[in-house]
PDB file of C-alpha atoms in Angstrom:
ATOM      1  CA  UNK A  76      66.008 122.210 112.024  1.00 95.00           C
ATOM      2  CA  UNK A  77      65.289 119.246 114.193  1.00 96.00           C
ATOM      3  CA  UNK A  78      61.778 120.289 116.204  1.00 97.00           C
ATOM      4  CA  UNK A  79      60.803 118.433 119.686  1.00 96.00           C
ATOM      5  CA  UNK A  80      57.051 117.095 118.827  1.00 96.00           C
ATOM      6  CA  UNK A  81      55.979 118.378 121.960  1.00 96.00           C
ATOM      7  CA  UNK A  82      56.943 121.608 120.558  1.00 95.00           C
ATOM      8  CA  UNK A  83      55.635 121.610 116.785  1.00 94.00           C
ATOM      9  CA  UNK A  84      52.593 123.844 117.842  1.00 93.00           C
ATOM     10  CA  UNK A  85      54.255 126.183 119.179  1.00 93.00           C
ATOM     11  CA  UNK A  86      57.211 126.071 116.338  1.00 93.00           C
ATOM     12  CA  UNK A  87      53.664 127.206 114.330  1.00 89.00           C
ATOM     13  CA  UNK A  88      54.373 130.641 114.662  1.00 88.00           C
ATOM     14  CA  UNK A  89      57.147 130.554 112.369  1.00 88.00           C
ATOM     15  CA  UNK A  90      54.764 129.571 109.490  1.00 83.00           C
ATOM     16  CA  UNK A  91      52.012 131.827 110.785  1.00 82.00           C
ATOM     17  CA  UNK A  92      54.253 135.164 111.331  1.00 82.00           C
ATOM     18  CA  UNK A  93      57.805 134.668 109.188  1.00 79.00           C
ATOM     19  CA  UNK A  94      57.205 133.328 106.502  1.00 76.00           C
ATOM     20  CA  UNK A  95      55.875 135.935 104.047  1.00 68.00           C
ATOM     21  CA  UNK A  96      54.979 134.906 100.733  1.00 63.00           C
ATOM     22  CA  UNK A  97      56.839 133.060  98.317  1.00 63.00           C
ATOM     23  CA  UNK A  98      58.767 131.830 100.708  1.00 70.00           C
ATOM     24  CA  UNK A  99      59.038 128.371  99.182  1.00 80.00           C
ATOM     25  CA  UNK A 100      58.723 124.826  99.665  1.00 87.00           C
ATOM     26  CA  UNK A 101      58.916 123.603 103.589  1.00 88.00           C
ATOM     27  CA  UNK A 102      59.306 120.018 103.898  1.00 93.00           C
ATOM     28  CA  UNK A 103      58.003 118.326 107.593  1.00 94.00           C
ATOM     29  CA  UNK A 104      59.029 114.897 108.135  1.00 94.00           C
ATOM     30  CA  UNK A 105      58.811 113.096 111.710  1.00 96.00           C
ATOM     31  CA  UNK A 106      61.851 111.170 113.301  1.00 95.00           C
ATOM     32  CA  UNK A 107      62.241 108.205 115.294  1.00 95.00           C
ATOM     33  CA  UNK A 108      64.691 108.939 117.446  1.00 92.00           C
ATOM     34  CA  UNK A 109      65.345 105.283 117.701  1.00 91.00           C
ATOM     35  CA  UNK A 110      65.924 105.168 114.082  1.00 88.00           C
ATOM     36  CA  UNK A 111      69.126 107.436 114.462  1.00 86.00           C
ATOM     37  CA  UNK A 112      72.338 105.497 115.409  1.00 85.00           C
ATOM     38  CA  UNK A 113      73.679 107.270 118.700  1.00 79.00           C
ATOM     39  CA  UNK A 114      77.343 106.745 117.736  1.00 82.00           C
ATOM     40  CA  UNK A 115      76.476 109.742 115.333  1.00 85.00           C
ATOM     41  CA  UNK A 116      77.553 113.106 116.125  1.00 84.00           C
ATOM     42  CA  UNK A 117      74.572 114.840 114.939  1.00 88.00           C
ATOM     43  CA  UNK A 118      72.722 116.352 117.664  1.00 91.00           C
ATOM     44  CA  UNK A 119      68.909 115.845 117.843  1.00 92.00           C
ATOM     45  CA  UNK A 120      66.090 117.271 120.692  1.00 92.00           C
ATOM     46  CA  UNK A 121      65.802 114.770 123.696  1.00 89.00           C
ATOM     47  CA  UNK A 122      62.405 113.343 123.074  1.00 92.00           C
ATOM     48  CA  UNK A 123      61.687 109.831 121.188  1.00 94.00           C
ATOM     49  CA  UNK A 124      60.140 111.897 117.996  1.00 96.00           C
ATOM     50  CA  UNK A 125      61.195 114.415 116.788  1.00 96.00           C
ATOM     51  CA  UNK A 126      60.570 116.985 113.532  1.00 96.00           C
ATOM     52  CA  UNK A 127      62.844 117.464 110.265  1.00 95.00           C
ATOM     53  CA  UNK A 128      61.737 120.997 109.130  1.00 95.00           C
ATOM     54  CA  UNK A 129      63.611 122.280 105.878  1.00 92.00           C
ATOM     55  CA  UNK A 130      62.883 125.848 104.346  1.00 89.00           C
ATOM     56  CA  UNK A 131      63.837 125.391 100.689  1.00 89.00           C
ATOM     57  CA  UNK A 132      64.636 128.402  99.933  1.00 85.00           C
ATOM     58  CA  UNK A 133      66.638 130.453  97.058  1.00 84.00           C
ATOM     59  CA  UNK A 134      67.221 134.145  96.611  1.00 85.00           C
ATOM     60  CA  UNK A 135      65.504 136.222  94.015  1.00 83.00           C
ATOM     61  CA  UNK A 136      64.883 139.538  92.831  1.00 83.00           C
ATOM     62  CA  UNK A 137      62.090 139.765  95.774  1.00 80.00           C
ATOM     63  CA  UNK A 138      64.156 138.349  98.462  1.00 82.00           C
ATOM     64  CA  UNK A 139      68.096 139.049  98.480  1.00 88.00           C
ATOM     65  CA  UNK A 140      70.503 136.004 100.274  1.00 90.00           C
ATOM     66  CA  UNK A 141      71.021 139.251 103.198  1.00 91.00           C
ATOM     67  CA  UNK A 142      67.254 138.987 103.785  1.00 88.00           C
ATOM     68  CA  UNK A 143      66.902 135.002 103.976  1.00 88.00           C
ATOM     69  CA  UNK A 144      69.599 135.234 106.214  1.00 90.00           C
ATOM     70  CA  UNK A 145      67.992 137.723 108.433  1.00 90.00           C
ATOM     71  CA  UNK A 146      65.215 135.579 108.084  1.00 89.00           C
ATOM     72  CA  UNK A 147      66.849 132.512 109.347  1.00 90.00           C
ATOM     73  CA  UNK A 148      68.225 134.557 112.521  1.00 91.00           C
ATOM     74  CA  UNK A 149      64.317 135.543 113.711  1.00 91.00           C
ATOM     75  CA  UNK A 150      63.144 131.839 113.164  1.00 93.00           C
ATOM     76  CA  UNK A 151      66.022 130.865 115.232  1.00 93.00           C
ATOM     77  CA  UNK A 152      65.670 133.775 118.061  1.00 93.00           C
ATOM     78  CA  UNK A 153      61.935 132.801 118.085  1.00 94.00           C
ATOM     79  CA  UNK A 154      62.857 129.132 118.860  1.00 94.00           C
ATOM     80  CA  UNK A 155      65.269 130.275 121.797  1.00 93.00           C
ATOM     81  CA  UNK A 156      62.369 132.707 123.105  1.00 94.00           C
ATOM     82  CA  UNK A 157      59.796 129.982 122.861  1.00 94.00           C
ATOM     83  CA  UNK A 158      62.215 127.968 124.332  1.00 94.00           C
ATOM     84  CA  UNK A 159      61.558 125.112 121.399  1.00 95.00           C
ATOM     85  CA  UNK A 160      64.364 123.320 122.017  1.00 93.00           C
ATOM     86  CA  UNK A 161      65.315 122.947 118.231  1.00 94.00           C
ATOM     87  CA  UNK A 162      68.784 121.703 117.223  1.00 93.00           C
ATOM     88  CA  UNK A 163      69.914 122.823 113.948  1.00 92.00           C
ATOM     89  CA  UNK A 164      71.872 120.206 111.558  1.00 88.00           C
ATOM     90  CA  UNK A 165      75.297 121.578 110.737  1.00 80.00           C
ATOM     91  CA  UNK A 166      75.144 124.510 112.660  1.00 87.00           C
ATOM     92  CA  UNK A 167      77.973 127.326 112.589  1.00 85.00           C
ATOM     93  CA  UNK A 168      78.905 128.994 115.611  1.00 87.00           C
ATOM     94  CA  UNK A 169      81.688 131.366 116.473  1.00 85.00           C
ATOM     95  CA  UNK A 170      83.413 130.128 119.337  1.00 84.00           C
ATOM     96  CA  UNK A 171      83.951 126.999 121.088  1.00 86.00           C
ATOM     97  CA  UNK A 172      81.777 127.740 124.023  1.00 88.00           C
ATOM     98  CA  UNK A 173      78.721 127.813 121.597  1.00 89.00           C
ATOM     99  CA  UNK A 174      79.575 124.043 120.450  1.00 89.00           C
ATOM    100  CA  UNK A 175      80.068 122.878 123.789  1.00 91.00           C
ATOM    101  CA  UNK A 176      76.145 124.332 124.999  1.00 89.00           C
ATOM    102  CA  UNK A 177      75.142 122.869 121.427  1.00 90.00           C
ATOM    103  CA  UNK A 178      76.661 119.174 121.909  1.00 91.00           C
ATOM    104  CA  UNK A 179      75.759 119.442 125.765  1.00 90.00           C
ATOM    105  CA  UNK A 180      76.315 116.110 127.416  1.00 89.00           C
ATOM    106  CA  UNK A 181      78.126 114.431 124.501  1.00 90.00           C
ATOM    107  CA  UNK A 182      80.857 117.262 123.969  1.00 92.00           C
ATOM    108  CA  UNK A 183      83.433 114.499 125.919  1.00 92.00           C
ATOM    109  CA  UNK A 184      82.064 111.755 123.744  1.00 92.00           C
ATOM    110  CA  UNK A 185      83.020 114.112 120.574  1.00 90.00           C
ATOM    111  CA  UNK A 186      85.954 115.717 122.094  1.00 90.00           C
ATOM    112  CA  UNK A 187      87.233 111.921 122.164  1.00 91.00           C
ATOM    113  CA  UNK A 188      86.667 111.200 119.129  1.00 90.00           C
ATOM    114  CA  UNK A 189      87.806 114.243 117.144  1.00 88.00           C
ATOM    115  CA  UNK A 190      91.277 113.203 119.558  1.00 87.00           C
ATOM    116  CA  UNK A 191      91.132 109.895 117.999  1.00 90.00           C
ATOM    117  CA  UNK A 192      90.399 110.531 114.612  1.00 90.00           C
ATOM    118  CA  UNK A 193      92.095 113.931 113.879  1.00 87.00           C
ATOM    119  CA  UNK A 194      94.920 114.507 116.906  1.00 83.00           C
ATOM    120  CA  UNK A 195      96.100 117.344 114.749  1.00 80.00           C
ATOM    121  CA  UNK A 196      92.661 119.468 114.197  1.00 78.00           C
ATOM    122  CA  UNK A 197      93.499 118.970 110.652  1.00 81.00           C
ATOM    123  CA  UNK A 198      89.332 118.784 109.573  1.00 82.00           C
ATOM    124  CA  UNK A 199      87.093 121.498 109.634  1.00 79.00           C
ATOM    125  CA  UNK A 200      89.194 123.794 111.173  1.00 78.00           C
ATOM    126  CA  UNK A 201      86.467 126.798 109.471  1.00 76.00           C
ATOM    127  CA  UNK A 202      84.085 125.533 111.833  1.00 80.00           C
ATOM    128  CA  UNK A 203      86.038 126.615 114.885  1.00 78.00           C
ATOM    129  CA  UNK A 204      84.472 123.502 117.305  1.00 85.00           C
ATOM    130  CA  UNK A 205      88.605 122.751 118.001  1.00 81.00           C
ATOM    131  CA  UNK A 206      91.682 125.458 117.592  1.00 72.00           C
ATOM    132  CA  UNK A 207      94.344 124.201 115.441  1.00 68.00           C
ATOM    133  CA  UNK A 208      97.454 122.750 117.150  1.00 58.00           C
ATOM    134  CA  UNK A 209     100.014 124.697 115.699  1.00 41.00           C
ATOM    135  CA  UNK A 210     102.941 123.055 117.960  1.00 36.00           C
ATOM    136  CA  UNK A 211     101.944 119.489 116.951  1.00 51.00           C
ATOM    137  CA  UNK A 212     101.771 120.657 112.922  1.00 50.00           C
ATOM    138  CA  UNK A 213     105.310 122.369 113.764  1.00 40.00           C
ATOM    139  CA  UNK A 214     106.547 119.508 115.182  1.00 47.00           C
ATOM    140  CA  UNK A 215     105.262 117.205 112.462  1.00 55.00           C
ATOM    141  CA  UNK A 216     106.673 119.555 109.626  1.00 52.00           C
ATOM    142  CA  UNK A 217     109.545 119.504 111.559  1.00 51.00           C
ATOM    143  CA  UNK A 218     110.608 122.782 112.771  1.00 49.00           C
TER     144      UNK A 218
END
């Protein structure tokens, strides 16, 4: 997760009241957001430093994949109740809408791009950001 620094106390509560035990290691390392070249899609929180958290994390007899999922889920609802402002790296989402709120105002900058660099929705069609273009691949294959 990428965490605002104005937010990093409250993002606390997440090591205070989720993580339970061996939950394993947590790496914290602050961002520049200057550092980060903007002609990236990755999407990071709109202050000038910002917070790499990563949970490393691995399923065991204790804690099942189900439960670190589950686990992931109340960190993230927590951030949306807090209103933390957290963007997550390589997110999945369900539908397009959800990408769209996600990318916010550089959705037409990526929209462009993905037009530009894969007119036929060819890559990462699992991720469901774009819906394949069935009439295009048609016409391609020739049908």
């Amino acid at each position: 997760l990428f965490v605002p620094r104005k937010k990093i106390g409250e993002f606390d509560g997440v090591f205070r009241n989720m993580l339970e035990g061996k939950s394993g290691p947590v790496l914290i390392y602050p961002m520049n957001k200057s550092k980060w070249d903007a002609r990236m899609s990755v999407v990071t929180p709109d202050e000038d430093v910002f917070y790499i958290v990563s949970f490393l994390r691995s399923p065991s007899i204790e804690r099942s994949l189900e439960d670190l999922l589950q686990q992931n889920n109340k960190i993230l609802n927590f951030c949306k109740s807090w209103a933390i402002g957290e963007k997550q790296y390589l997110p999945s989402f369900p539908q397009q809408h959800d990408w769209i709120r996600y990318f916010g105002d550089r959705w037409t900058t990526f929209v462009e791009r993905k037009g530009r660099y894969d007119p036929l929705a060819m890559l990462a069609p699992g991720q469901k950001i774009f819906p394949r273009c069935q009439m295009l691949l048609q016409d391609k294959a020739g049908n």
